[in-house]
Tab-separated table of C-alpha atoms in Angstrom:
chain	number	residue	atom	x	y	z
A	1	UNK	CA	-0.630	27.145	-13.599
A	2	UNK	CA	-1.732	27.373	-9.953
A	3	UNK	CA	-2.526	24.557	-7.551
A	4	UNK	CA	-6.257	25.339	-7.776
A	5	UNK	CA	-6.155	24.627	-11.509
A	6	UNK	CA	-4.872	21.058	-11.159
A	7	UNK	CA	-7.690	18.733	-12.262
A	8	UNK	CA	-5.886	15.630	-13.501
A	9	UNK	CA	-2.525	13.936	-13.955
A	10	UNK	CA	-1.549	16.110	-16.920
A	11	UNK	CA	-2.213	19.295	-14.977
A	12	UNK	CA	-0.291	17.837	-12.024
A	13	UNK	CA	2.637	17.025	-14.296
A	14	UNK	CA	2.626	20.496	-15.849
A	15	UNK	CA	2.814	22.140	-12.432
A	16	UNK	CA	5.463	19.712	-11.171
A	17	UNK	CA	7.577	20.440	-14.249
A	18	UNK	CA	7.161	24.179	-13.675
A	19	UNK	CA	8.474	23.675	-10.133
A	20	UNK	CA	11.520	21.777	-11.410
A	21	UNK	CA	10.326	18.533	-9.835
A	22	UNK	CA	10.366	16.267	-12.921
A	23	UNK	CA	13.111	14.547	-14.928
A	24	UNK	CA	12.541	12.772	-18.270
A	25	UNK	CA	14.250	9.540	-19.326
A	26	UNK	CA	14.002	8.604	-23.003
A	27	UNK	CA	14.606	5.210	-24.559
A	28	UNK	CA	14.249	2.908	-21.526
A	29	UNK	CA	12.993	-0.636	-22.053
A	30	UNK	CA	9.790	-1.792	-20.338
A	31	UNK	CA	11.646	-4.955	-19.339
A	32	UNK	CA	13.261	-4.043	-16.004
A	33	UNK	CA	15.009	-0.811	-17.093
A	34	UNK	CA	12.107	1.452	-16.055
A	35	UNK	CA	11.927	-0.304	-12.688
A	36	UNK	CA	15.680	-0.218	-12.059
A	37	UNK	CA	16.005	3.451	-12.988
A	38	UNK	CA	13.102	4.272	-10.690
A	39	UNK	CA	14.725	2.299	-7.869
A	40	UNK	CA	17.991	4.206	-8.235
A	41	UNK	CA	16.034	7.458	-8.155
A	42	UNK	CA	14.167	6.633	-4.914
A	43	UNK	CA	17.476	6.404	-3.054
A	44	UNK	CA	18.413	10.002	-3.909
A	45	UNK	CA	17.795	12.795	-1.397
A	46	UNK	CA	14.388	14.342	-2.170
A	47	UNK	CA	14.047	12.361	-5.415
A	48	UNK	CA	12.350	13.989	-8.422
A	49	UNK	CA	9.488	12.411	-10.326
A	50	UNK	CA	10.569	10.481	-13.432
A	51	UNK	CA	8.745	10.449	-16.762
A	52	UNK	CA	9.693	7.639	-19.148
A	53	UNK	CA	9.053	8.349	-22.828
A	54	UNK	CA	10.116	6.782	-26.124
A	55	UNK	CA	9.895	3.419	-24.398
A	56	UNK	CA	11.401	0.607	-26.477
A	57	UNK	CA	8.740	-1.045	-28.607
A	58	UNK	CA	6.159	1.738	-28.142
A	59	UNK	CA	5.481	5.019	-29.873
A	60	UNK	CA	6.562	8.339	-28.430
A	61	UNK	CA	3.996	9.823	-26.024
A	62	UNK	CA	3.037	6.552	-24.333
A	63	UNK	CA	4.582	7.481	-21.015
A	64	UNK	CA	5.076	6.004	-17.538
A	65	UNK	CA	5.436	8.228	-14.459
A	66	UNK	CA	7.116	7.099	-11.227
A	67	UNK	CA	8.092	8.802	-7.969
A	68	UNK	CA	5.069	11.089	-8.025
A	69	UNK	CA	4.818	11.527	-4.232
A	70	UNK	CA	8.369	10.661	-3.207
A	71	UNK	CA	9.262	14.005	-1.605
A	72	UNK	CA	7.633	16.619	0.601
A	73	UNK	CA	7.148	19.265	-2.076
A	74	UNK	CA	5.231	17.030	-4.488
A	75	UNK	CA	3.254	15.298	-1.727
A	76	UNK	CA	2.252	18.706	-0.353
A	77	UNK	CA	1.240	19.717	-3.862
A	78	UNK	CA	-0.745	16.500	-4.338
A	79	UNK	CA	-2.608	17.053	-1.060
A	80	UNK	CA	-3.309	20.684	-2.091
A	81	UNK	CA	-1.451	21.982	0.956
A	82	UNK	CA	1.088	24.106	-0.907
A	83	UNK	CA	3.980	23.912	-3.370
A	84	UNK	CA	6.903	24.855	-1.128
A	85	UNK	CA	6.658	22.536	1.898
A	86	UNK	CA	9.592	20.725	3.453
A	87	UNK	CA	9.280	17.634	5.668
A	88	UNK	CA	8.630	19.487	8.919
A	89	UNK	CA	6.121	21.939	7.463
A	90	UNK	CA	4.285	19.142	5.649
A	91	UNK	CA	3.831	17.250	8.915
A	92	UNK	CA	2.619	20.415	10.623
A	93	UNK	CA	0.142	21.144	7.826
A	94	UNK	CA	-1.203	17.598	8.072
A	95	UNK	CA	-1.558	17.569	11.856
A	96	UNK	CA	-5.376	17.797	11.910
A	97	UNK	CA	-6.251	17.392	8.235
A	98	UNK	CA	-7.150	13.656	8.081
A	99	UNK	CA	-9.873	14.089	10.690
A	100	UNK	CA	-11.180	17.178	8.909
A	101	UNK	CA	-11.261	15.345	5.575
A	102	UNK	CA	-13.189	12.459	7.146
A	103	UNK	CA	-15.644	14.882	8.751
A	104	UNK	CA	-16.227	16.768	5.501
A	105	UNK	CA	-16.245	13.893	3.006
A	106	UNK	CA	-20.048	13.573	3.047
A	107	UNK	CA	-20.225	17.017	1.412
A	108	UNK	CA	-18.161	15.929	-1.588
A	109	UNK	CA	-19.792	12.849	-3.071
A	110	UNK	CA	-18.502	12.138	-6.602
A	111	UNK	CA	-20.342	13.983	-9.363
A	112	UNK	CA	-21.416	11.885	-12.352
A	113	UNK	CA	-20.840	13.316	-15.829
A	114	UNK	CA	-21.732	11.895	-19.243
A	115	UNK	CA	-18.194	11.874	-20.602
A	116	UNK	CA	-14.672	13.030	-19.933
A	117	UNK	CA	-11.142	12.773	-21.318
A	118	UNK	CA	-11.081	9.114	-20.241
A	119	UNK	CA	-13.751	8.246	-22.808
A	120	UNK	CA	-11.765	9.560	-25.798
A	121	UNK	CA	-11.119	5.902	-26.691
A	122	UNK	CA	-13.238	2.900	-25.654
A	123	UNK	CA	-12.006	-0.569	-26.629
A	124	UNK	CA	-14.297	-3.590	-26.404
A	125	UNK	CA	-14.000	-7.192	-27.469
A	126	UNK	CA	-10.403	-8.200	-28.193
A	127	UNK	CA	-8.643	-6.032	-25.595
A	128	UNK	CA	-4.884	-6.132	-25.087
A	129	UNK	CA	-3.292	-4.447	-22.089
A	130	UNK	CA	0.120	-4.908	-23.669
A	131	UNK	CA	-0.770	-2.270	-26.239
A	132	UNK	CA	0.495	-0.018	-23.445
A	133	UNK	CA	4.123	-0.052	-22.153
A	134	UNK	CA	3.457	-2.074	-19.005
A	135	UNK	CA	6.761	-2.526	-17.122
A	136	UNK	CA	8.298	-5.576	-15.582
A	137	UNK	CA	9.374	-3.693	-12.487
A	138	UNK	CA	11.805	-6.067	-10.748
A	139	UNK	CA	14.238	-8.636	-12.081
A	140	UNK	CA	12.551	-11.629	-10.422
A	141	UNK	CA	8.912	-10.591	-10.899
A	142	UNK	CA	6.634	-13.223	-12.360
A	143	UNK	CA	5.412	-10.915	-15.116
A	144	UNK	CA	4.434	-7.394	-16.124
A	145	UNK	CA	2.404	-5.395	-13.581
A	146	UNK	CA	0.003	-2.774	-14.924
A	147	UNK	CA	-1.426	-2.085	-11.470
A	148	UNK	CA	0.979	-0.489	-8.979
A	149	UNK	CA	-0.184	3.135	-8.787
A	150	UNK	CA	-3.738	2.071	-9.528
A	151	UNK	CA	-7.102	2.576	-7.845
A	152	UNK	CA	-9.294	-0.549	-7.863
A	153	UNK	CA	-12.991	0.280	-7.358
A	154	UNK	CA	-15.466	-2.112	-5.735
A	155	UNK	CA	-18.835	-1.558	-4.087
A	156	UNK	CA	-20.807	-2.960	-1.187
A	157	UNK	CA	-23.679	-4.783	-2.959
A	158	UNK	CA	-26.101	-3.885	-0.159
A	159	UNK	CA	-25.334	-0.220	0.508
A	160	UNK	CA	-23.602	0.748	-2.723
A	161	UNK	CA	-20.682	2.271	-0.762
A	162	UNK	CA	-17.649	2.595	-3.018
A	163	UNK	CA	-14.142	1.500	-2.054
A	164	UNK	CA	-10.861	2.255	-3.792
A	165	UNK	CA	-7.763	0.190	-3.053
A	166	UNK	CA	-4.239	0.140	-4.483
A	167	UNK	CA	-3.943	-3.592	-5.164
A	168	UNK	CA	-1.242	-5.021	-7.385
A	169	UNK	CA	-2.331	-6.233	-10.839
A	170	UNK	CA	-0.368	-8.591	-13.075
A	171	UNK	CA	-1.114	-8.822	-16.791
A	172	UNK	CA	-2.425	-12.291	-17.667
A	173	UNK	CA	-3.336	-14.267	-20.802
A	174	UNK	CA	-1.122	-12.244	-23.145
A	175	UNK	CA	-2.802	-8.977	-22.179
A	176	UNK	CA	-6.443	-10.068	-22.224
A	177	UNK	CA	-6.861	-10.204	-18.433
A	178	UNK	CA	-5.290	-9.012	-15.182
A	179	UNK	CA	-5.087	-10.649	-11.766
A	180	UNK	CA	-5.956	-8.499	-8.749
A	181	UNK	CA	-4.131	-9.447	-5.556
A	182	UNK	CA	-6.367	-8.200	-2.713
A	183	UNK	CA	-5.450	-8.884	0.915
A	184	UNK	CA	-8.252	-10.782	2.672
A	185	UNK	CA	-8.726	-8.141	5.381
A	186	UNK	CA	-9.130	-5.202	3.009
A	187	UNK	CA	-12.467	-3.531	2.280
A	188	UNK	CA	-12.280	-4.471	-1.395
A	189	UNK	CA	-11.920	-8.168	-0.539
A	190	UNK	CA	-15.008	-7.986	1.697
A	191	UNK	CA	-16.984	-6.412	-1.154
A	192	UNK	CA	-15.888	-9.136	-3.569
A	193	UNK	CA	-16.883	-11.912	-1.140
A	194	UNK	CA	-20.302	-10.313	-0.635
A	195	UNK	CA	-20.865	-10.050	-4.397
A	196	UNK	CA	-19.834	-13.679	-4.861
A	197	UNK	CA	-22.323	-14.798	-2.210
A	198	UNK	CA	-25.070	-12.663	-3.690
A	199	UNK	CA	-24.634	-12.977	-7.471
A	200	UNK	CA	-21.733	-15.325	-8.155
A	201	UNK	CA	-19.554	-12.595	-9.641
A	202	UNK	CA	-18.197	-9.184	-8.626
A	203	UNK	CA	-18.002	-5.998	-10.730
A	204	UNK	CA	-14.691	-4.137	-10.726
A	205	UNK	CA	-13.336	-1.000	-12.366
A	206	UNK	CA	-9.715	0.126	-12.221
A	207	UNK	CA	-8.045	3.460	-12.924
A	208	UNK	CA	-4.407	3.029	-14.006
A	209	UNK	CA	-3.357	6.661	-14.478
A	210	UNK	CA	-4.779	9.610	-12.533
A	211	UNK	CA	-4.084	12.555	-10.261
A	212	UNK	CA	-1.649	11.093	-7.681
A	213	UNK	CA	-4.132	12.168	-5.001
A	214	UNK	CA	-6.164	9.059	-5.898
A	215	UNK	CA	-3.083	6.912	-5.301
A	216	UNK	CA	-2.698	8.522	-1.878
A	217	UNK	CA	-6.297	7.878	-0.805
A	218	UNK	CA	-6.421	4.381	-2.342
A	219	UNK	CA	-3.241	3.428	-0.487
A	220	UNK	CA	-4.259	4.594	2.991
A	221	UNK	CA	-7.023	3.418	5.301
A	222	UNK	CA	-10.159	5.527	5.430
A	223	UNK	CA	-13.288	4.482	7.378
A	224	UNK	CA	-15.023	1.457	5.869
A	225	UNK	CA	-18.329	3.161	5.133
A	226	UNK	CA	-16.695	6.112	3.395
A	227	UNK	CA	-15.945	6.386	-0.317
A	228	UNK	CA	-12.331	7.172	-1.108
A	229	UNK	CA	-13.602	9.386	-3.919
A	230	UNK	CA	-15.591	11.446	-1.406
A	231	UNK	CA	-12.487	11.618	0.791
A	232	UNK	CA	-10.481	12.831	-2.221
A	233	UNK	CA	-13.207	15.401	-2.859
A	234	UNK	CA	-12.778	16.693	0.698
A	235	UNK	CA	-9.044	17.098	0.066
A	236	UNK	CA	-9.730	18.948	-3.193
A	237	UNK	CA	-12.616	20.978	-1.820
A	238	UNK	CA	-14.774	19.929	-4.780
A	239	UNK	CA	-16.359	16.689	-5.999
A	240	UNK	CA	-14.404	14.278	-8.169
A	241	UNK	CA	-16.065	13.889	-11.565
A	242	UNK	CA	-16.819	10.284	-12.573
A	243	UNK	CA	-18.241	8.425	-15.556
A	244	UNK	CA	-20.157	5.168	-15.232
A	245	UNK	CA	-18.601	2.036	-16.677
A	246	UNK	CA	-20.757	0.791	-19.526
A	247	UNK	CA	-20.468	-2.880	-18.505
A	248	UNK	CA	-20.604	-2.770	-14.698
A	249	UNK	CA	-22.140	0.580	-13.817
A	250	UNK	CA	-19.269	1.280	-11.407
A	251	UNK	CA	-17.689	4.730	-11.513
A	252	UNK	CA	-14.338	5.741	-12.969
A	253	UNK	CA	-12.573	9.110	-12.651
A	254	UNK	CA	-13.658	11.028	-15.730
A	255	UNK	CA	-10.235	12.653	-16.144
A	256	UNK	CA	-8.216	9.452	-15.687
A	257	UNK	CA	-5.668	8.444	-18.323
A	258	UNK	CA	-6.314	4.711	-18.626
A	259	UNK	CA	-8.923	2.450	-17.054
A	260	UNK	CA	-10.446	-1.021	-17.355
A	261	UNK	CA	-13.674	-2.638	-16.218
A	262	UNK	CA	-14.900	-6.178	-15.939
A	263	UNK	CA	-15.826	-8.996	-13.591
A	264	UNK	CA	-14.291	-11.313	-11.046
A	265	UNK	CA	-15.565	-14.885	-10.659
A	266	UNK	CA	-14.759	-17.215	-7.718
A	267	UNK	CA	-13.320	-19.911	-9.980
A	268	UNK	CA	-11.487	-17.548	-12.365
A	269	UNK	CA	-7.918	-17.496	-11.098
A	270	UNK	CA	-4.462	-17.344	-12.677
A	271	UNK	CA	-1.015	-18.025	-11.263
A	272	UNK	CA	0.338	-14.712	-9.972
A	273	UNK	CA	3.726	-13.564	-8.712
A	274	UNK	CA	6.256	-13.506	-7.326
A	275	UNK	CA	6.487	-9.746	-6.979
A	276	UNK	CA	8.953	-7.447	-5.203
A	277	UNK	CA	6.858	-6.186	-2.313
A	278	UNK	CA	6.924	-3.188	0.047
A	279	UNK	CA	8.595	-5.314	2.730
A	280	UNK	CA	11.663	-5.402	0.487
A	281	UNK	CA	11.348	-9.080	-0.439
A	282	UNK	CA	9.798	-11.361	-3.018
A	283	UNK	CA	7.543	-12.376	-0.181
A	284	UNK	CA	5.179	-14.833	-1.816
A	285	UNK	CA	5.428	-17.759	-4.148
A	286	UNK	CA	3.360	-18.108	-7.291
A	287	UNK	CA	-0.258	-18.863	-6.407
A	288	UNK	CA	-3.719	-18.675	-7.996
A	289	UNK	CA	-5.216	-15.185	-7.656
A	290	UNK	CA	-8.608	-13.803	-8.679
A	291	UNK	CA	-8.350	-12.624	-12.259
A	292	UNK	CA	-10.454	-9.958	-13.930
A	293	UNK	CA	-12.186	-10.727	-17.206
A	294	UNK	CA	-11.814	-7.344	-18.913
A	295	UNK	CA	-14.780	-6.172	-20.978
A	296	UNK	CA	-13.715	-2.621	-21.748
A	297	UNK	CA	-10.577	-0.521	-21.820
A	298	UNK	CA	-10.923	3.274	-21.663
A	299	UNK	CA	-8.058	5.626	-22.404
A	300	UNK	CA	-7.074	9.110	-23.415
A	301	UNK	CA	-4.930	9.630	-26.470
A	302	UNK	CA	-1.375	8.635	-25.492
A	303	UNK	CA	-2.276	7.740	-21.876
A	304	UNK	CA	0.194	8.153	-19.022
A	305	UNK	CA	0.491	5.167	-16.677
A	306	UNK	CA	1.019	6.031	-13.019
A	307	UNK	CA	3.613	3.618	-11.664
A	308	UNK	CA	4.204	3.141	-7.954
A	309	UNK	CA	6.272	-0.043	-7.598
A	310	UNK	CA	7.183	-1.148	-4.086
A	311	UNK	CA	10.463	-2.788	-3.100
A	312	UNK	CA	13.173	-2.487	-0.473
A	313	UNK	CA	12.587	0.883	1.256
A	314	UNK	CA	12.810	3.619	0.249
A	315	UNK	CA	10.506	2.798	-2.652
A	316	UNK	CA	7.990	4.701	-4.763
A	317	UNK	CA	5.335	5.374	-2.143
A	318	UNK	CA	7.154	4.692	1.144
A	319	UNK	CA	7.596	8.419	1.846
A	320	UNK	CA	3.962	9.146	1.050
A	321	UNK	CA	2.778	6.281	3.217
A	322	UNK	CA	5.029	7.349	6.106
A	323	UNK	CA	3.672	10.881	6.057
A	324	UNK	CA	0.016	9.905	5.621
A	325	UNK	CA	0.063	7.107	8.174
A	326	UNK	CA	1.832	9.335	10.687
A	327	UNK	CA	-0.776	12.063	10.321
A	328	UNK	CA	-3.715	9.646	10.448
A	329	UNK	CA	-2.394	7.790	13.501
A	330	UNK	CA	-1.611	10.992	15.397
A	331	UNK	CA	-5.057	12.361	14.604
A	332	UNK	CA	-6.678	9.098	15.737
A	333	UNK	CA	-4.724	9.119	19.014
A	334	UNK	CA	-5.751	12.692	19.772
A	335	UNK	CA	-9.381	11.929	18.924
A	336	UNK	CA	-9.305	8.867	21.183
A	337	UNK	CA	-8.785	11.184	24.133
A	338	UNK	CA	-5.208	10.125	24.880
A	339	UNK	CA	-3.515	13.174	26.422
A	340	UNK	CA	-0.012	14.423	25.826
A	341	UNK	CA	0.499	13.249	22.224
A	342	UNK	CA	3.490	15.194	20.896
A	343	UNK	CA	4.157	13.424	17.597
A	344	UNK	CA	3.960	10.210	15.578
A	345	UNK	CA	6.141	8.884	12.800
A	346	UNK	CA	5.722	5.734	10.720
A	347	UNK	CA	9.230	5.012	9.510
A	348	UNK	CA	10.144	4.265	5.900
A	349	UNK	CA	12.469	1.495	7.071
A	350	UNK	CA	9.317	-0.429	7.966
A	351	UNK	CA	7.553	0.437	4.730
A	352	UNK	CA	5.464	3.070	6.484
A	353	UNK	CA	3.637	0.387	8.491
A	354	UNK	CA	5.870	-1.879	10.558
A	355	UNK	CA	7.773	0.597	12.752
A	356	UNK	CA	5.873	3.360	14.555
A	357	UNK	CA	7.358	5.891	16.959
A	358	UNK	CA	5.044	7.837	19.276
A	359	UNK	CA	6.210	10.768	21.395
A	360	UNK	CA	4.219	11.597	24.538
A	361	UNK	CA	4.546	14.016	27.415
A	362	UNK	CA	4.028	11.659	30.356
A	363	UNK	CA	1.215	12.716	32.694
A	364	UNK	CA	0.532	9.641	34.848
A	365	UNK	CA	1.858	6.189	35.663
A	366	UNK	CA	1.092	3.824	32.781
A	367	UNK	CA	0.648	6.637	30.263
A	368	UNK	CA	3.483	5.490	27.982
A	369	UNK	CA	2.351	1.867	27.970
A	370	UNK	CA	-1.229	2.937	27.252
A	371	UNK	CA	-0.073	4.987	24.279
A	372	UNK	CA	1.868	2.036	22.887
A	373	UNK	CA	-0.875	-0.550	23.155
A	374	UNK	CA	-3.539	1.830	21.877
A	375	UNK	CA	-1.421	2.740	18.855
A	376	UNK	CA	-0.664	-0.883	18.037
A	377	UNK	CA	-4.342	-1.696	17.405
A	378	UNK	CA	-5.765	1.509	15.957
A	379	UNK	CA	-7.613	0.780	12.686
A	380	UNK	CA	-5.245	3.157	10.902
A	381	UNK	CA	-2.182	1.372	12.305
A	382	UNK	CA	-3.082	-2.281	12.907
A	383	UNK	CA	-2.337	-3.839	9.496
A	384	UNK	CA	1.149	-5.391	9.420
A	385	UNK	CA	2.415	-3.302	12.336
A	386	UNK	CA	5.298	-4.993	14.197
A	387	UNK	CA	6.936	-2.432	16.480
A	388	UNK	CA	5.515	0.527	18.380
A	389	UNK	CA	8.155	2.537	20.225
A	390	UNK	CA	6.958	5.140	22.727
A	391	UNK	CA	9.394	7.956	23.520
A	392	UNK	CA	9.368	11.073	25.666
A	393	UNK	CA	8.494	14.502	24.301
A	394	UNK	CA	12.171	15.504	24.062
A	395	UNK	CA	12.808	12.814	21.427
A	396	UNK	CA	12.011	13.515	17.773
A	397	UNK	CA	9.935	10.521	16.615
A	398	UNK	CA	10.938	11.209	12.981
A	399	UNK	CA	14.620	10.639	13.782
A	400	UNK	CA	15.383	6.924	13.846
A	401	UNK	CA	18.724	7.773	15.460
A	402	UNK	CA	17.027	9.592	18.374
A	403	UNK	CA	14.365	6.893	18.736
A	404	UNK	CA	16.948	4.113	18.960
A	405	UNK	CA	19.041	6.221	21.357
A	406	UNK	CA	15.981	6.359	23.616
A	407	UNK	CA	15.491	2.584	23.280
A	408	UNK	CA	19.115	2.003	24.255
A	409	UNK	CA	19.143	4.387	27.220
A	410	UNK	CA	15.569	4.478	28.606
A	411	UNK	CA	14.197	0.961	28.163
A	412	UNK	CA	14.917	-2.234	30.034
A	413	UNK	CA	14.459	-5.236	27.708
A	414	UNK	CA	12.863	-7.318	30.472
A	415	UNK	CA	10.489	-4.711	31.857
A	416	UNK	CA	9.781	-2.458	28.905
A	417	UNK	CA	9.116	-4.736	25.925
A	418	UNK	CA	5.712	-6.410	25.678
A	419	UNK	CA	4.464	-8.569	22.817
A	420	UNK	CA	1.011	-9.255	21.381
A	421	UNK	CA	0.417	-12.451	19.420
A	422	UNK	CA	-1.914	-13.411	16.569
A	423	UNK	CA	-2.444	-9.860	15.316
A	424	UNK	CA	-3.297	-8.634	11.799
A	425	UNK	CA	-0.450	-9.585	9.491
A	426	UNK	CA	-0.107	-10.072	5.764
A	427	UNK	CA	0.585	-12.683	3.138
A	428	UNK	CA	3.573	-10.601	2.026
A	429	UNK	CA	5.319	-10.902	5.405
A	430	UNK	CA	8.621	-12.675	4.650
A	431	UNK	CA	8.415	-14.343	8.094
A	432	UNK	CA	5.101	-16.065	7.321
A	433	UNK	CA	5.578	-19.725	6.494
A	434	UNK	CA	3.730	-20.841	3.333
A	435	UNK	CA	0.217	-22.089	3.979
A	436	UNK	CA	-0.174	-20.535	7.427
A	437	UNK	CA	-2.749	-17.829	8.261
A	438	UNK	CA	-1.392	-14.266	7.986
A	439	UNK	CA	-1.067	-13.549	11.701
A	440	UNK	CA	1.862	-11.602	13.039
A	441	UNK	CA	3.306	-10.679	16.430
A	442	UNK	CA	4.010	-7.118	17.484
A	443	UNK	CA	6.061	-5.527	20.206
A	444	UNK	CA	5.350	-2.417	22.249
A	445	UNK	CA	8.585	-0.861	23.480
A	446	UNK	CA	8.371	1.666	26.295
A	447	UNK	CA	11.436	3.846	25.656
A	448	UNK	CA	10.331	6.638	27.981
A	449	UNK	CA	12.048	7.604	31.180
A	450	UNK	CA	10.624	5.424	33.979
A	451	UNK	CA	7.666	7.231	35.565
A	452	UNK	CA	9.015	6.768	39.080
A	453	UNK	CA	12.377	8.294	38.061
A	454	UNK	CA	11.252	11.369	36.152
A	455	UNK	CA	12.592	13.682	38.835
A	456	UNK	CA	16.052	12.149	39.127
A	457	UNK	CA	16.735	10.599	35.730
A	458	UNK	CA	20.135	11.767	34.386
A	459	UNK	CA	20.136	14.988	32.417
A	460	UNK	CA	20.706	14.740	28.656
A	461	UNK	CA	24.174	15.916	27.582
A	462	UNK	CA	23.019	18.288	24.854
A	463	UNK	CA	23.080	22.035	24.295
A	464	UNK	CA	19.802	23.777	25.043
A	465	UNK	CA	17.620	25.016	22.185
A	466	UNK	CA	18.365	28.609	23.201
A	467	UNK	CA	22.137	28.066	23.093
A	468	UNK	CA	21.898	26.191	19.800
A	469	UNK	CA	19.876	29.027	18.234
A	470	UNK	CA	22.383	31.541	19.566
A	471	UNK	CA	25.452	29.954	17.964
A	472	UNK	CA	23.608	29.251	14.698
A	473	UNK	CA	22.567	32.889	14.441
A	474	UNK	CA	26.159	34.042	15.122
A	475	UNK	CA	27.762	31.786	12.486
A	476	UNK	CA	24.999	30.972	9.997
A	477	UNK	CA	27.310	30.265	7.061
A	478	UNK	CA	29.371	27.712	8.948
A	479	UNK	CA	26.505	26.131	10.892
A	480	UNK	CA	23.704	26.125	8.347
A	481	UNK	CA	21.817	29.317	9.159
A	482	UNK	CA	19.239	30.213	11.763
A	483	UNK	CA	16.400	27.689	12.240
C-alpha cells in the first residue's frame, strides 16, 4: 500500500504496520491498563503506535489505538509528507505547508455521499457507549473517556461554517450520554452559545475513530471561518467524504470507525472529571459540564477507537502538537512581515503550548523583543502560552539545552524578562484558583546577545561546523557518521 491509497484509519494502520511502526498488546483491561501501557510507551525514544486487542470483557476485534502521531515517521505519514522523515526533515517539510493548506482549503470542501463504511451499523433508541471498550485512562480519572482522539463537529448557525475540535468526552449515565468539555474561548463553544441563543439547543456530531489526520486538524488552531474538514482536504489534496447525520444534519466522516450525534441543551449538564490533562496534572475538580443527549450511534463492524490521552509530557499527542504548533507559528511570523525568522519550536515540556522558543537573526535594535511579544499573542500561539524565549540564529530552538544555555548566558533577569498579565489561559491550568476566570500571565525572555554588544560579545567556545564535519567524516564509526 502507498501513501496515496490511505483513505481511512484501517488503511493508515495497514501502512504503519508495513513500515514496522505498530505493536499489538493483547489482553489488557479497559480499566487503567490500556492507559498505563500507553503512558509507558510515550516515554520511549520514537515510540511506536500501540493497538490493544482482546480487551478484557470485549470480543476480539474491538480495538483501541494509541500513539498514532507520537513520532516523526508516523506524523509525516499522517500529513502525507512522506514515510521516511526524521525530526529535522519533518520540520523542513512543514516550513511553509500550514499557510499553503489555509490558502488552498477553499478548493477542498467536504464532499457529501449517501453512505460509507461508517453507516454499516446505525443504533437508535437505547444506545450504550459502553458496548465499546472505552478506557479509564488514568488512575484518578472520574470515569471512562470515549473522547480523547475525537473530532467534535459544530456549526455556526448563521453561516453554516463547520468546526472540528478535539474536546474531551466522559461517558455519562451508564453509557447513554457523554459530556463534552469545551473551553470557553474555542470556536466550538462559540457555536454552541450561538445555537443556544437562537434555538435553545445545539446540534453536535462526534467522530471517535478516524484517519489520525482529523485528530491533527481538530487539535490545532485553524482560522475561525475555515472548516477543519476543508483544511484536511487541502492536506490530502482531495475532499473528505462525509455523510449527513440523520438527526442533526451535521456531517460525519463517511469512512470513520465510530461516531455519535445528538444535542446539547443549556440546562443538561453532568458532573465531569477530574481528568489527567495535558499540563500533567488533574487540573480541575468535578464540575457540571454540558452533556450530549445521544440520538444515534454509527459504527463499522468491529470499530477501532482512536485514543489520544493527555498527561504529563510526553503524552499521546504532545509530539504532534509541538511539530504542528511550531510550523504554524513560524509560518504566521513570516507572513506577519517579521524579518529574520530562523526557526520556532513549541516544546513538549510545555505540552506543545506553554514554552515557545523563537530563533531570529537580529537586524535592528528592538528586533528580538518585537519577535517575542508578537509571538506571544499570535492567534496560533496565544492559548495557554506562558513563556516565549527569543534566541539568536546560532541557537537551535528545538534543543531545550541550547535554549536554556542562551537564557543563562545572554539574558539579564532585570532587563530581559517582561511579563504580560491577564492573557488567554485555561481552566486546566494547575495555577488557576477554583472559581477564578481563566486568565494567565506570560513572560517574554530576550535571550539574544544585546544589540549594542553584537560586535564585541564573547565568542562561543565551540568547534566550527566545518571542523565538526571534517572529524565526523574522518571517523564516522566512532562519531556517528557524516551529517
